[in-house]
C-alpha positions in Angstrom: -10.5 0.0 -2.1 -7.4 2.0 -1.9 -5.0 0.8 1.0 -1.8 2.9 2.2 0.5 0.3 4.0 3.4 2.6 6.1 6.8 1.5 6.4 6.4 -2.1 4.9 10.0 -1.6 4.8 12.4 0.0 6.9 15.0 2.5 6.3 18.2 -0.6 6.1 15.9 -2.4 4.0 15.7 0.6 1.4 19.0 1.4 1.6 20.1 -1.9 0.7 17.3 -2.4 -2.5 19.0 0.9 -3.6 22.7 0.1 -3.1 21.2 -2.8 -5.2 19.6 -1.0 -8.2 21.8 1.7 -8.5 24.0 -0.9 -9.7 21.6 -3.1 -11.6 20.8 -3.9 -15.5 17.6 -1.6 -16.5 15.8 -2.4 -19.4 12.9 -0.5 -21.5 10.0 -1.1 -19.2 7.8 -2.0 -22.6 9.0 -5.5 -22.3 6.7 -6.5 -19.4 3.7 -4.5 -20.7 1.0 -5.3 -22.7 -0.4 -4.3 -26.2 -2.3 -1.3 -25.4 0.2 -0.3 -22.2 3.2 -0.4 -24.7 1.6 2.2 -26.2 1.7 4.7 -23.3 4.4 3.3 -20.9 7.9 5.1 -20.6 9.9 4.2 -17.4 13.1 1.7 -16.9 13.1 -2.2 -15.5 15.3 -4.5 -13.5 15.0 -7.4 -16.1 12.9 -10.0 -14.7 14.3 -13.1 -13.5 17.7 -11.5 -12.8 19.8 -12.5 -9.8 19.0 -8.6 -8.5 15.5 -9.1 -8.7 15.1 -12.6 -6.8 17.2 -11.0 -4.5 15.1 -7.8 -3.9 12.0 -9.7 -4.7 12.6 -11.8 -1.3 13.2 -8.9 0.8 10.1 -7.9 -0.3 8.0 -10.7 0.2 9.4 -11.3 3.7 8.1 -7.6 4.5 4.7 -8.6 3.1 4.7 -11.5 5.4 5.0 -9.3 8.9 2.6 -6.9 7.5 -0.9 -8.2 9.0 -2.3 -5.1 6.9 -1.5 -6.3 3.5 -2.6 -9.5 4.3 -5.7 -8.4 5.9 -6.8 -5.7 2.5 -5.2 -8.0 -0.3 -6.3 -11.5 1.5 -3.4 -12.8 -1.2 -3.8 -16.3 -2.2 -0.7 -16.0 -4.9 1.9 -13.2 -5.2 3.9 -12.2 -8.5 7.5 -11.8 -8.2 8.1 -8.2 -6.9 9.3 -6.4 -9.8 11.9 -3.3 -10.0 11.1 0.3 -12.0 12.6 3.8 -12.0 11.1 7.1 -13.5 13.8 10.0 -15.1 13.1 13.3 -16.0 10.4 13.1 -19.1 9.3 9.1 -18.3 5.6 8.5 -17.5 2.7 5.7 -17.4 -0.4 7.0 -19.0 -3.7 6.1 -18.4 -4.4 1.7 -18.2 -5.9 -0.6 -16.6 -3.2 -4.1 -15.7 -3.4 -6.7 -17.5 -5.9 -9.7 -15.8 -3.9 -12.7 -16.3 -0.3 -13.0 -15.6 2.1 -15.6 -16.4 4.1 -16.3 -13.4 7.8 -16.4 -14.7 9.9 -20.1 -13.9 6.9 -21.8 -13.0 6.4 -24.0 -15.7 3.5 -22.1 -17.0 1.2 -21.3 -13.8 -1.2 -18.3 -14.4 -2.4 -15.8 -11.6 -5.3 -13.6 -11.7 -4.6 -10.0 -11.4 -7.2 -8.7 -8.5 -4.6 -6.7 -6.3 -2.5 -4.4 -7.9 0.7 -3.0 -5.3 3.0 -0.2 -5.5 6.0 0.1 -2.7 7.8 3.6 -3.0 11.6 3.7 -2.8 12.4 7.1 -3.2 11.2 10.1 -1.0 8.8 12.3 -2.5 11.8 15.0 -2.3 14.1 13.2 -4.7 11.5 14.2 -7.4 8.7 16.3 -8.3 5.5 14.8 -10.9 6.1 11.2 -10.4 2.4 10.9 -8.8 0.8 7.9 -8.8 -2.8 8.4 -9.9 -5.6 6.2 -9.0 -9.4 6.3 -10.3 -12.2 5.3 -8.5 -15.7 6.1 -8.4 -15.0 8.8 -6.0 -12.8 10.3 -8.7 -8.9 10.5 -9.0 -6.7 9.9 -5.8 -2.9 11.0 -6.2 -0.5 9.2 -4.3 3.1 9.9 -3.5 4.2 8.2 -0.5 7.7 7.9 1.5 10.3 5.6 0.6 8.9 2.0 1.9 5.4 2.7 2.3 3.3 0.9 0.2 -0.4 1.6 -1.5 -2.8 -1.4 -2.5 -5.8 -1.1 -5.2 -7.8 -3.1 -7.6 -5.9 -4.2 -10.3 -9.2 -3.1 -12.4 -8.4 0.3 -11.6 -7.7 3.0 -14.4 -4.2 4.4 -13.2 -1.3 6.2 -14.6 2.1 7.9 -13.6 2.4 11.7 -14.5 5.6 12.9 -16.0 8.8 13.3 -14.1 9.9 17.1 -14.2 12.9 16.7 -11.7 15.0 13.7 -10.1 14.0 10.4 -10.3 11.2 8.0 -8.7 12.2 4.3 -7.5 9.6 1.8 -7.0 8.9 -1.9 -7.0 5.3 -3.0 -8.2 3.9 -6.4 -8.0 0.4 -8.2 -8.1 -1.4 -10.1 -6.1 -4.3 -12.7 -7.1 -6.9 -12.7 -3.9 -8.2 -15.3 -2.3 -11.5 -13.0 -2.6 -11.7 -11.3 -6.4 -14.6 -9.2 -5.6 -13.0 -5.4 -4.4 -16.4 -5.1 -3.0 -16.2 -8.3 -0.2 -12.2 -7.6 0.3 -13.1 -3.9 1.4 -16.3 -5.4 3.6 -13.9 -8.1 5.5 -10.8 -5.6 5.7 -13.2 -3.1 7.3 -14.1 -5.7 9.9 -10.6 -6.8 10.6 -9.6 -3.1 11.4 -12.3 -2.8 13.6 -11.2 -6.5 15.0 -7.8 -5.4 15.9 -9.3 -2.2 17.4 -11.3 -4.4 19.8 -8.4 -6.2 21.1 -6.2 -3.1 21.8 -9.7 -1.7 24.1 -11.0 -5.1 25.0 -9.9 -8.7 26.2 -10.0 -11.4 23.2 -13.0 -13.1 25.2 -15.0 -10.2 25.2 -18.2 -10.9 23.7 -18.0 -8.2 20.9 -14.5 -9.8 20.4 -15.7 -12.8 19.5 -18.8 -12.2 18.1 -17.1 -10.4 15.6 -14.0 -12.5 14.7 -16.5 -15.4 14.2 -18.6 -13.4 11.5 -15.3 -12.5 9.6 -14.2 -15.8 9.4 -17.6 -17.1 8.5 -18.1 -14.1 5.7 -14.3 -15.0 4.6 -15.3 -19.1 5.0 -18.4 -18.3 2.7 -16.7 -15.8 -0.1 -13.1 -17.5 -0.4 -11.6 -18.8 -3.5 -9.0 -21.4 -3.0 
């Protein structure tokens, strides 16, 4: 299930996580990856842990909380710190798949499952040309290049890559999320059913029997399928 979230953040937000990184450490983004990513990963980090990217990372995850569409398609049980990249001319991802377990940085060793993969755009797809974020599915391969502070949501078991940057630069902050419900399958069945339960309620009153009727079979599926 591929997700586009609009304006998770808004225009003073993204202004202020660029004022930020402009003038921020970057690193080689090879030191977060793993093994086989190494091996085909060419972009720039914020250094995790660093005072910029607690900072930033909050901002972040207070826009995640008001979103009631993240929660509903990534139904997260544990977000990773939000982390920082940028993309210059000649930088790309190539084709992998994220790694499944992560170690969750100044937590004294606590381990989150990798079922949600996020990526938040903070550039505007005018700043820079390639740069496209490239998702594979069974339905083949969906591009995605999205205006600063929308965000897209996939399976983290996804096959993805970023194509090269022939002009500018591409900003972005990528985290991932372990799901209350691993199995894409279920979280694409319940979000379905919440988008059609907040339909009802903008056409209906919340007694209505559809209304209710529904909501109870969501919660009952979500009841039945939740890991906690």
């Amino acid at each position: 299930m591929l997700v586009r979230i609009p304006e998770v953040l808004n225009r003073e937000e993204i202004l202020h996580c660029r004022r930020l990184l402009e003038a921020s450490q970057w690193v080689d983004g090879r030191a977060t990856a793993g093994e086989q990513s190494a091996k085909v990963k060419r972009n720039l980090q914020v250094p995790e842990g660093s005072p910029v990217a607690r900072e930033l990372g909050e901002v972040v995850l207070r826009a995640l909380g008001r979103s009631p569409i993240f929660t509903s398609a990534a139904l997260p049980l544990r977000v990773y710190p939000p982390m920082f990249n940028r993309y210059e001319e000649g930088m790309h991802f190539h084709a992998h798949v994220d790694n499944a377990i992560r170690h969750v940085p100044g937590t004294g060793g606590m381990r989150l499952r990798a079922d949600v993969s996020s990526t938040l755009f903070l550039s505007d797809p005018a700043e820079y040309e390639g740069g496209e974020l490239v998702i594979q599915d069974t339905y083949g391969a969906h591009a995605v290049k999205l205006p600063a502070g929308d965000l897209v949501v996939y399976p983290a078991t996804s096959l993805h890559n970023v194509t090269p940057i022939t002009r500018g630069s591409r900003w972005g902050c990528f985290f991932w999320s372990q799901s209350m419900v691993k199995d894409d399958g279920k979280r694409a069945h319940l979000h379905d059913m919440d988008m059609a339960i907040m339909g009802l309620r903008q056409a209906l009153p919340d007694d209505h029997p559809a209304v209710v009727t529904l909501t109870a079979s969501y919660h009952n599926l979500l009841r039945r399928w939740a890991e906690m």
